[in-house]
Amino acid sequence: SSNGCWNRMTNSMRRFSAFFFAILLGPALLAQPSGTGVPAGTLAASGTYRLGPRDLISVKVFEVPELNVESRVSEKGTVNLPLIGDVSAAGLTADEFGARLQQLLEERYVDRASVAIEVREFRSRPIVLMGAVKSPGNLAFPGRWTLLEALAAAGGLTENHGDYVNVLRRANNGLTDQIAIKVDDLLVHGDPRANIPIFANDLIN
């Protein structure tokens, strides 16, 4: 009957939709961390990272080429820039520092300033590697590492390593989240979902 055909078509469409969304969401669901349940990427995304001493930033100002420089945050928490001098940066996100710099420029030099700030090195909140790695300790990193790159920077795993690498993600607001990665998935099977991005202040055990 027509109703029977319609029901079969509807069921087929539902199964196809479920299959389609499973493909789209599967990797994300498999990569969800265990622990607090807070999405890991929200805890240490570069947009919420707050600048501190020894961080290296890139400054781009379209209207003032003299300010297109890289500069390191001093121990006092300031950034020294051409034309302007020292500008307080500690405790600000890149966007907040950009807004402060834009305000200073528009007060002193130009009617309108287009400012872009990028953190190149996250040295004030280094990642920490501990446990079964050959060179445990703090690592200042450029902010674009994956788990494999972080392990390589620590000399790789020792022979007595366990079955899992645990990444403890620590946020500025005190929240933490833990992600457990199977060593075999990362090193033997080469599963790209296991090679997660690493963020400032992560602790890898």
C-alpha positions as a printed Julia matrix, in Angstrom:
205×3 Matrix{Float64}:
  0.0    0.0    0.0
  0.99   3.63  -0.31
  1.13   3.95   3.49
  3.47   0.96   3.68
  5.79   2.42   1.05
  5.79   5.76   2.82
  6.66   4.14   6.16
  9.51   2.17   4.58
 10.85   5.35   2.95
 10.59   7.24   6.25
 12.42   4.52   8.15
 15.14   4.4    5.51
 15.59   8.16   5.71
 15.84   7.98   9.5
 18.47   5.24   9.33
 20.45   7.22   6.75
 20.28  10.38   8.91
 21.47   8.46  11.97
 24.32   6.93   9.98
 25.27  10.33   8.51
 25.42  12.05  11.9
 27.3    9.1   13.42
 30.01   9.62  10.79
 30.15  13.34  11.49
 30.1   13.1   15.27
 31.86   9.81  15.83
 35.43  11.15  16.04
 34.35  13.96  18.34
 32.51  11.59  20.64
 35.39   9.15  20.78
 37.76  11.98  21.63
 35.65  13.23  24.53
 37.71  13.19  27.74
 36.95  11.34  30.92
 36.72  13.22  34.2
 34.8   16.4   34.83
 32.86  16.33  31.57
 33.9   19.85  30.61
 34.9   19.87  26.89
 38.68  19.89  26.88
 39.05  22.38  24.06
 37.13  25.01  26.02
 39.49  24.92  28.98
 42.69  26.11  27.37
 41.79  27.57  24.02
 44.18  30.32  22.99
 41.35  32.86  23.13
 41.15  32.46  26.92
 44.9   32.22  27.57
 46.16  35.07  29.75
 49.55  36.53  29.01
 52.39  36.29  31.49
 56.15  36.86  31.78
 58.35  35.35  29.03
 55.45  34.78  26.63
 56.33  35.77  23.07
 53.69  37.64  21.09
 53.37  38.84  17.53
 51.9   42.31  16.95
 50.38  43.36  13.63
 49.05  46.87  13.03
 47.99  47.51   9.44
 48.08  51.3    9.74
 51.44  51.47  11.59
 54.02  49.13   9.99
 56.62  50.09  12.61
 54.59  48.09  15.12
 54.65  44.83  13.14
 57.06  43.13  15.53
 57.51  40.17  17.84
 58.08  41.03  21.48
 58.4   39.11  24.73
 56.44  39.92  27.88
 58.9   41.14  30.51
 59.17  39.85  34.07
 57.21  42.95  35.08
 54.36  41.9   32.77
 54.86  44.6   30.15
 55.55  44.53  26.4
 57.95  47.09  24.96
 56.81  48.35  21.55
 58.19  50.91  19.07
 56.63  54.39  19.28
 54.61  53.49  22.38
 57.05  52.05  24.9
 55.97  49.69  27.68
 52.38  48.47  27.61
 50.96  46.35  30.43
 50.02  42.87  29.18
 50.11  40.42  32.1
 46.72  38.91  32.9
 45.17  39.94  29.58
 44.09  37.68  26.76
 45.51  38.37  23.3
 42.23  40.04  22.3
 42.21  42.21  25.43
 45.8   43.28  24.87
 44.97  44.06  21.24
 42.06  46.24  22.36
 44.32  48.09  24.81
 46.9   48.69  22.1
 44.22  49.83  19.67
 42.97  52.38  22.19
 46.48  53.75  22.78
 47.14  54.07  19.06
 43.86  55.82  18.35
 44.5   58.25  21.19
 48.0   59.14  20.02
 48.67  58.35  16.36
 45.83  57.27  14.06
 42.08  57.72  13.77
 41.56  54.0   13.37
 43.87  51.06  14.14
 43.5   47.44  13.06
 45.4   45.35  15.62
 46.04  41.59  15.59
 47.87  39.83  18.44
 49.09  36.23  18.31
 50.81  34.28  21.08
 53.89  32.6   19.56
 55.38  31.01  22.7
 53.49  30.08  25.85
 56.31  30.32  28.38
 54.5   31.64  31.46
 52.32  28.51  31.61
 54.5   25.71  30.24
 53.29  22.2   29.65
 54.61  19.59  32.08
 55.63  16.04  31.14
 56.07  13.48  33.9
 56.14   9.72  34.31
 57.61   7.34  31.74
 59.31   9.84  29.42
 63.06  10.13  28.96
 63.31  13.85  29.86
 60.49  14.79  32.26
 59.96  18.4   33.26
 58.58  21.71  32.02
 58.5   22.51  28.29
 57.93  25.95  26.84
 56.18  25.32  23.55
 55.02  27.35  20.55
 51.35  26.6   21.11
 50.91  24.39  18.06
 52.07  21.01  19.32
 50.23  17.74  19.17
 50.63  15.0   21.78
 53.19  13.19  19.62
 55.28  16.34  19.27
 55.19  16.95  23.02
 56.31  13.39  23.75
 59.09  13.69  21.17
 60.28  16.93  22.8
 60.56  14.99  26.08
 62.71  12.34  24.43
 59.93   9.83  23.84
 58.52   7.12  26.1
 60.7    4.87  28.21
 60.52   1.09  27.94
 58.52   0.74  31.17
 55.65   2.95  30.01
 52.07   1.99  30.78
 49.1    1.49  28.46
 47.79   5.07  28.63
 49.01   8.64  28.34
 46.92  10.88  30.58
 46.6   14.56  29.72
 45.39  16.75  32.58
 44.04  19.98  31.17
 44.21  22.87  33.65
 42.29  26.08  33.07
 42.81  29.59  34.44
 39.55  29.33  36.4
 40.73  26.24  38.3
 38.72  23.67  36.34
 40.51  20.54  35.21
 39.74  17.8   32.74
 41.53  14.54  32.04
 41.92  12.84  28.68
 43.13   9.23  28.56
 44.87   8.18  25.33
 45.83   4.57  24.59
 49.53   4.31  23.76
 48.84   1.67  21.11
 46.27   3.91  19.4
 48.82   6.72  19.31
 52.05   4.9   18.46
 51.1    1.53  16.96
 47.86   2.14  15.08
 48.55   5.79  14.27
 44.97   6.82  15.03
 44.8   10.58  14.28
 42.1   10.99  16.94
 44.63   9.96  19.58
 47.13  12.64  18.52
 45.25  15.44  20.27
 46.38  19.09  20.28
 48.25  20.26  23.37
 47.53  23.55  25.12
 49.43  25.78  27.55
 49.39  24.53  31.15
 48.63  20.92  30.18
 50.14  18.18  32.35
 51.03  15.01  30.45
 51.62  11.85  32.5
